[in-house]
CSV table of C-alpha atoms in Angstrom, one decimal:
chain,number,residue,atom,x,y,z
A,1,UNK,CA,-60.7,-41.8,-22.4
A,2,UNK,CA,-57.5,-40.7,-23.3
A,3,UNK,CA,-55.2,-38.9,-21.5
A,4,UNK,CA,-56.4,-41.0,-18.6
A,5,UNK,CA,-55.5,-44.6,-17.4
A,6,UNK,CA,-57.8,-46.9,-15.7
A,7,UNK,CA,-56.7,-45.4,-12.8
A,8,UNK,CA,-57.2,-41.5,-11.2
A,9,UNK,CA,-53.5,-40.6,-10.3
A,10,UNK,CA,-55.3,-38.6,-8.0
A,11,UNK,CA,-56.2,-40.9,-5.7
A,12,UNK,CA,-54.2,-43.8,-6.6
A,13,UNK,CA,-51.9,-43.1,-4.4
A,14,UNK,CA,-53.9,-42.5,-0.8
A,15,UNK,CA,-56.2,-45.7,-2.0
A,16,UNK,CA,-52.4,-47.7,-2.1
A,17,UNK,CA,-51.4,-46.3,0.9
A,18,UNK,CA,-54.5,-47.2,2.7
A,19,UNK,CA,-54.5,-50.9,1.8
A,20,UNK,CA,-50.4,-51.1,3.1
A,21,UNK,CA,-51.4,-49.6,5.7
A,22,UNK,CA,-54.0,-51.6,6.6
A,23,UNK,CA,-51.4,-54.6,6.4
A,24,UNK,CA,-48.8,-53.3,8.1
A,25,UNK,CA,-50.8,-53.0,11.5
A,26,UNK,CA,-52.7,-56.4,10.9
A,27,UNK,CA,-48.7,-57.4,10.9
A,28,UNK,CA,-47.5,-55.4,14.2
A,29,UNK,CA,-50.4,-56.9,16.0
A,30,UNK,CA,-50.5,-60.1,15.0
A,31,UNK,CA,-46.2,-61.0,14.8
A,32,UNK,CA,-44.6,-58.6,16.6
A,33,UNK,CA,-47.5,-58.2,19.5
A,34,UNK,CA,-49.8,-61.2,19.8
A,35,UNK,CA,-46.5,-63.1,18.5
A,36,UNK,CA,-48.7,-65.1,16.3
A,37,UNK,CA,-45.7,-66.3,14.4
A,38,UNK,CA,-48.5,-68.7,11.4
A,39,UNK,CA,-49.3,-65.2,10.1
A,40,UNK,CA,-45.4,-64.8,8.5
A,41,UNK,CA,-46.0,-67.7,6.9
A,42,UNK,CA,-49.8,-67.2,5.8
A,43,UNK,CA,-48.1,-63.8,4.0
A,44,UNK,CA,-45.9,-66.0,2.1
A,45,UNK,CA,-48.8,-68.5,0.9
A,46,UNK,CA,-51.3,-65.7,0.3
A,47,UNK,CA,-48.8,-63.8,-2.0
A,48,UNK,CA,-47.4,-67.0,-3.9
A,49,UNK,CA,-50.9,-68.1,-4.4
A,50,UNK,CA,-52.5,-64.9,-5.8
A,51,UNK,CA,-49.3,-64.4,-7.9
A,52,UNK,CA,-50.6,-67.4,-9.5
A,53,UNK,CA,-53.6,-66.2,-10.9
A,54,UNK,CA,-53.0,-62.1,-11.1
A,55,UNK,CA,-48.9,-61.4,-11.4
A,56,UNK,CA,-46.8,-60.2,-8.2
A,57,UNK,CA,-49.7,-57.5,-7.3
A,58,UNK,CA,-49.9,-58.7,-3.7
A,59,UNK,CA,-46.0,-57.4,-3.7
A,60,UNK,CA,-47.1,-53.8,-4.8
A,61,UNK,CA,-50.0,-53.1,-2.9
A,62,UNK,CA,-50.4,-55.7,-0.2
A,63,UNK,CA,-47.4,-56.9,1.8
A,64,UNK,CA,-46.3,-55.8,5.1
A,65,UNK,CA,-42.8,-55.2,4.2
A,66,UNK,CA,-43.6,-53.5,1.0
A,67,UNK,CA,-45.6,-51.1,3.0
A,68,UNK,CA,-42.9,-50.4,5.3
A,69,UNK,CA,-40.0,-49.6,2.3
A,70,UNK,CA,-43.0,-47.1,0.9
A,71,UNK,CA,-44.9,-45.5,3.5
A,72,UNK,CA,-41.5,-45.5,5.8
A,73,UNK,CA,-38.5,-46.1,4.9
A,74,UNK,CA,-38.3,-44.5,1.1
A,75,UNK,CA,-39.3,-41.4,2.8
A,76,UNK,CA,-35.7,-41.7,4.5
A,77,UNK,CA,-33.2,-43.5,1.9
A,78,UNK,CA,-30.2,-42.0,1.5
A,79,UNK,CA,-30.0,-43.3,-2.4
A,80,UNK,CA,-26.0,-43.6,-2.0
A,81,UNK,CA,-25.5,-45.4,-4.6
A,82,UNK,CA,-27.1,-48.2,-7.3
A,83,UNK,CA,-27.6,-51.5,-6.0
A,84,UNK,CA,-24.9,-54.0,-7.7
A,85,UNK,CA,-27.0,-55.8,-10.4
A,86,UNK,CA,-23.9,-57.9,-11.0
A,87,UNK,CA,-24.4,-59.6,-7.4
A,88,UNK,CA,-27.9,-60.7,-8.6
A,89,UNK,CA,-26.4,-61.9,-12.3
A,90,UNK,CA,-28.4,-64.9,-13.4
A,91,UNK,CA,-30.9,-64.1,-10.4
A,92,UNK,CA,-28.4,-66.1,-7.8
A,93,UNK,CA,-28.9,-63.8,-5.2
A,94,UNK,CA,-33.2,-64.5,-5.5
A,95,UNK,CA,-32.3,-68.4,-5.3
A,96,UNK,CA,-30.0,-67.9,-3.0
A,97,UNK,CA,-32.3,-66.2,-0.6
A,98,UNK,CA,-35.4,-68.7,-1.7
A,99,UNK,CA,-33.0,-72.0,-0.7
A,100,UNK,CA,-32.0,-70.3,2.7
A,101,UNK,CA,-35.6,-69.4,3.0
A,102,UNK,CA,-37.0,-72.9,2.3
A,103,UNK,CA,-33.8,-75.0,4.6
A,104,UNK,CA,-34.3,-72.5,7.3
A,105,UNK,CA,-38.2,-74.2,7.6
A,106,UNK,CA,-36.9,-77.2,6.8
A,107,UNK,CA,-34.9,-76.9,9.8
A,108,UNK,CA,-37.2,-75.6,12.0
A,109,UNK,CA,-39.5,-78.4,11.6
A,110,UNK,CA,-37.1,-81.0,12.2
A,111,UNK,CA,-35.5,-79.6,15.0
A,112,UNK,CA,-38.7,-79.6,16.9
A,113,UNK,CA,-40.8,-82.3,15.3
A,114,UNK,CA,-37.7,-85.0,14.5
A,115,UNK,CA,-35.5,-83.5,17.0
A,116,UNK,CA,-37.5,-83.1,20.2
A,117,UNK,CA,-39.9,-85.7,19.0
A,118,UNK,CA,-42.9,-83.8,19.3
A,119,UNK,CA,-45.9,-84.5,16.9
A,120,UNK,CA,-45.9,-83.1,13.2
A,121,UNK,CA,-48.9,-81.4,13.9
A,122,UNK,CA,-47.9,-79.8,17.2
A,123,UNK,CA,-47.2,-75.7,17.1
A,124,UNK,CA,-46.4,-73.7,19.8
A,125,UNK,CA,-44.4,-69.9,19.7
A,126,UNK,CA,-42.2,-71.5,22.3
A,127,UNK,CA,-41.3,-74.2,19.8
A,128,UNK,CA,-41.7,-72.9,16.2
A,129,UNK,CA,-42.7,-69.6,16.5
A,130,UNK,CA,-39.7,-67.3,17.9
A,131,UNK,CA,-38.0,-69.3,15.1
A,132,UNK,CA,-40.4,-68.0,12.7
A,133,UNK,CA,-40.6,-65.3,14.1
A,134,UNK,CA,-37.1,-64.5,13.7
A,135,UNK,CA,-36.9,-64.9,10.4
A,136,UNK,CA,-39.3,-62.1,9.8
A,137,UNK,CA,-37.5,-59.8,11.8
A,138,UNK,CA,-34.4,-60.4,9.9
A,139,UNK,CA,-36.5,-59.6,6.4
A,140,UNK,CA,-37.9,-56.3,7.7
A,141,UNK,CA,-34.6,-55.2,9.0
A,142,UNK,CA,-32.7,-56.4,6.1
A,143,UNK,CA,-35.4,-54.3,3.5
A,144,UNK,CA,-34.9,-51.6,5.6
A,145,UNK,CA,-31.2,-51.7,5.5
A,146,UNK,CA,-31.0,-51.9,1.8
A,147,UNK,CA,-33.8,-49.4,1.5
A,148,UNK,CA,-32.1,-46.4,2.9
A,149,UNK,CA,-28.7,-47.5,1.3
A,150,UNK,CA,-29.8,-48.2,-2.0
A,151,UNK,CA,-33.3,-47.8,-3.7
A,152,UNK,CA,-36.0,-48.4,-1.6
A,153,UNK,CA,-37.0,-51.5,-3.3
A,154,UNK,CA,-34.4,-53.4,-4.0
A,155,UNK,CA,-35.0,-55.8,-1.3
A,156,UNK,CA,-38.2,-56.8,-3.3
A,157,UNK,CA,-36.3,-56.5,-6.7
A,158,UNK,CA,-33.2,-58.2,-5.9
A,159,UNK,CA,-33.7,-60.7,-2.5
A,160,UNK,CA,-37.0,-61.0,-1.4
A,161,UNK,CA,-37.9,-64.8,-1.5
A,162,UNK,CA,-41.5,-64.3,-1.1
A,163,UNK,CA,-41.5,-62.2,-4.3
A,164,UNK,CA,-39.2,-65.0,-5.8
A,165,UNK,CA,-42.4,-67.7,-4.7
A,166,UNK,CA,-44.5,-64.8,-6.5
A,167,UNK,CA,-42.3,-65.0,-9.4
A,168,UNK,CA,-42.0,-68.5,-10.1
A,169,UNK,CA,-46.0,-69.3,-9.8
A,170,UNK,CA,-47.2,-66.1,-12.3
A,171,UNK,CA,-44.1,-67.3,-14.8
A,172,UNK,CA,-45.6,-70.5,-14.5
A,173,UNK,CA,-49.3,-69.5,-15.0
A,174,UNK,CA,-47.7,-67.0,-17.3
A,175,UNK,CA,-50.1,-64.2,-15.7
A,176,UNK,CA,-49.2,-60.3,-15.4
A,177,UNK,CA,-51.1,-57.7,-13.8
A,178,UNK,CA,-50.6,-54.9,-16.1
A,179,UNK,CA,-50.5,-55.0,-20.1
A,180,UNK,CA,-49.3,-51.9,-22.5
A,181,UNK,CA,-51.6,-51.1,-25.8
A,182,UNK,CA,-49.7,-50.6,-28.7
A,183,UNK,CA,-51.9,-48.5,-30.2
A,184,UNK,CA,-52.0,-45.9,-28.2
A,185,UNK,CA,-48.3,-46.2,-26.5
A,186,UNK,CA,-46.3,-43.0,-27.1
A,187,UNK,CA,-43.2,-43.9,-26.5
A,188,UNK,CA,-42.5,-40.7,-23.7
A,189,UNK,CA,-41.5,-43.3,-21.4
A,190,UNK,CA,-43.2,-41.2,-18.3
A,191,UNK,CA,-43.8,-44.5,-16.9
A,192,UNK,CA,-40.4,-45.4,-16.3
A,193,UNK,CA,-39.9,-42.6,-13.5
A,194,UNK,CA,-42.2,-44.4,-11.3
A,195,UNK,CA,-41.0,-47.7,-12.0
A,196,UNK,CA,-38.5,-49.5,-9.6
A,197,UNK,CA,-36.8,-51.5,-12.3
A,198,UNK,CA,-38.1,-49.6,-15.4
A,199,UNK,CA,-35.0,-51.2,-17.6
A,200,UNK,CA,-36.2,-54.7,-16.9
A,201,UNK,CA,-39.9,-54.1,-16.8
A,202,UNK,CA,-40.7,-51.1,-18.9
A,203,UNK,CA,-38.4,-50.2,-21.3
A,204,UNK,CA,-38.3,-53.7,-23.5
A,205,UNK,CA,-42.1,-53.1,-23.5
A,206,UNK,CA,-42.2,-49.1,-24.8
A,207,UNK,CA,-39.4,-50.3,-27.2
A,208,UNK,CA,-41.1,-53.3,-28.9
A,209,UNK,CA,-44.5,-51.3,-28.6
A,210,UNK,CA,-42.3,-48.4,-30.6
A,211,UNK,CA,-40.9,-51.4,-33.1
A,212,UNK,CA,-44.8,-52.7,-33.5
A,213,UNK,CA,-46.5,-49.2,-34.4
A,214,UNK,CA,-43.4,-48.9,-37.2
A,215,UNK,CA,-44.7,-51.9,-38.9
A,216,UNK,CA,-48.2,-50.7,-38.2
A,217,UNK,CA,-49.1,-53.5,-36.1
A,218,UNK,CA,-51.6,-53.2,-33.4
A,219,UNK,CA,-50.3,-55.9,-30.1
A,220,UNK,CA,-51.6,-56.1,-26.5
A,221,UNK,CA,-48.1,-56.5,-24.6
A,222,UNK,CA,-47.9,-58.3,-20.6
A,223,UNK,CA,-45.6,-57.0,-18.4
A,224,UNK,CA,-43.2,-59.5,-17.2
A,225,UNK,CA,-43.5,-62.1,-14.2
A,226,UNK,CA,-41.2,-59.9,-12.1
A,227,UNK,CA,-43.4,-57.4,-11.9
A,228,UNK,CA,-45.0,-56.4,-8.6
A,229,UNK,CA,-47.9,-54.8,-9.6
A,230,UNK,CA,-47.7,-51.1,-7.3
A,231,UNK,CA,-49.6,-50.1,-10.6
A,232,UNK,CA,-48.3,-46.5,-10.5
A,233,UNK,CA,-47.2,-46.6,-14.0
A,234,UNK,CA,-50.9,-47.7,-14.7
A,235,UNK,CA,-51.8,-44.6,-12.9
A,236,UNK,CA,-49.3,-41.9,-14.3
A,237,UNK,CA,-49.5,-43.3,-18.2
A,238,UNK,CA,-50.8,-39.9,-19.9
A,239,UNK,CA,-51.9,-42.1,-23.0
A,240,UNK,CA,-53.6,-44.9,-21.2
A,241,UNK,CA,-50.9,-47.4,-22.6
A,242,UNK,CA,-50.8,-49.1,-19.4
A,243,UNK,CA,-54.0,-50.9,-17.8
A,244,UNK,CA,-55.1,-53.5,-15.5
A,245,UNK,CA,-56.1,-56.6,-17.5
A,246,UNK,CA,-54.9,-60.3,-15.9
A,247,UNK,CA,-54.8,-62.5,-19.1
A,248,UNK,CA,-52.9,-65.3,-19.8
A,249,UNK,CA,-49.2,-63.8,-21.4
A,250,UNK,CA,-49.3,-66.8,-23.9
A,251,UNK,CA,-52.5,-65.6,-25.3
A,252,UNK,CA,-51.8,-62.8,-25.3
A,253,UNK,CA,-48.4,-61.7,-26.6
A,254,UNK,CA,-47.9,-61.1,-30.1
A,255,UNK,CA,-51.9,-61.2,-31.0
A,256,UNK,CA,-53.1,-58.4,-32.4
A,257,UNK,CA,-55.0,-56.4,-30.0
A,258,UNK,CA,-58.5,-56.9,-31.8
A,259,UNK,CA,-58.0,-59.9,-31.8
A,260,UNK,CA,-57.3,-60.4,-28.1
A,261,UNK,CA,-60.1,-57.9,-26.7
């Protein structure tokens, strides 16, 4: 219908809240209280894998840390200033982070297993785990440092190297969680008050979808890899522009949207 998305604004954003919430205490007990240090990783696989066949939704509505920036520490950010973009020129900063992420294992598992000697299969906490464990602490606190400073996001947007994994494996199976219809895109550019990076994500998108409807041409656009799927633009789109729909970006972009339906 329109005037509505696929999603009730209504209760969009309880139903998000519920599902980060329901994270976030799976990841206090199990990390910081049972100190079962595999889960840090698992988070990492999980997201990186269902990037792969949906976009970076696991980012928006499903990680720990995610759920702490929204339901906690947006609620406190100061917003003193922009974050830098020119830090994270030619995304250095996210490969950066992603190297650091990928040595620091690296290191871990030869310290103990070359190291120490012990077996490749062994795992203890006392061996891998406050290592591990350690790096997740650093993650939250460094979100949450960034989140009060800057937008509460920008860890995820800018840093996080789970998101980069997420990244990497939906550019690669050219997936997105969200594509804009053409046809009924109004150009208000509501969306983009929602969005955490609406100049990167949403605005080339209302733009072309502006250019398209000029030449009276009809398209079904994907979002790009970098998006992490919180859907709320999907939720506030007045028009219905914006929907779920995981297809395949190279089938989908610049075929006419009967066509692709």
């Amino acid at each position: 219908m329109e005037g509505k998305g696929q999603i009730d604004p209504k209760t969009w954003k309880g139903i998000r809240s519920v599902m980060q919430v329901q994270l976030m205490v799976a990841f206090v007990v199990a990390v910081l209280l049972l100190k079962q240090w595999w889960f840090c990783v698992l988070m990492i696989a999980l997201g990186g894998l269902l990037s792969a066949f949906h976009g970076r939704i696991w980012c928006g509505l499903l990680c720990p840390n995610g759920g702490f920036i929204d339901l906690i520490w947006s609620k406190i950010s100061l917003r003193l200033l922009p974050f830098p973009r020119w830090l994270n020129k030619g995304r250095v900063l996210q490969s950066a982070f992603l190297i650091g992420m990928i040595g620091y294992f690296a290191w871990i598992v030869w310290l103990v297993n070359i190291h120490k000697g012990l077996p490749v299969a062994y795992a203890s906490y006392a061996q891998h785990g406050y290592l591990f464990l350690r790096f997740c602490q650093v993650m939250l606190a460094l979100a949450a440092g960034l989140a009060i400073v800057f937008e509460p996001r920008t860890f995820c947007a800018h840093l996080c190297p789970g998101g980069t994994i997420g990244t990497i494996a939906a550019a690669l199976t050219k997936r997105s969680p969200i594509v804009m219809d053409t046809e009924k895109c109004a150009g208000c550019r509501v969306c983009t008050s929602v969005c955490d990076a609406p100049d990167r994500l949403l605005v080339p998108l209302i733009e072309k979808s502006q250019a398209l409807q000029t030449q009276g041409k009809k398209e079904k656009l994907p979002i790009s890899p970098e998006c992490y799927g919180c859907l709320d633009c999907v939720a506030i789109c007045p028009k219905g522009a914006l929907r779920v729909e995981t297809l395949n970006a190279s089938e989908t972009e610049g075929v006419p949207l009967r066509e692709a339906q």
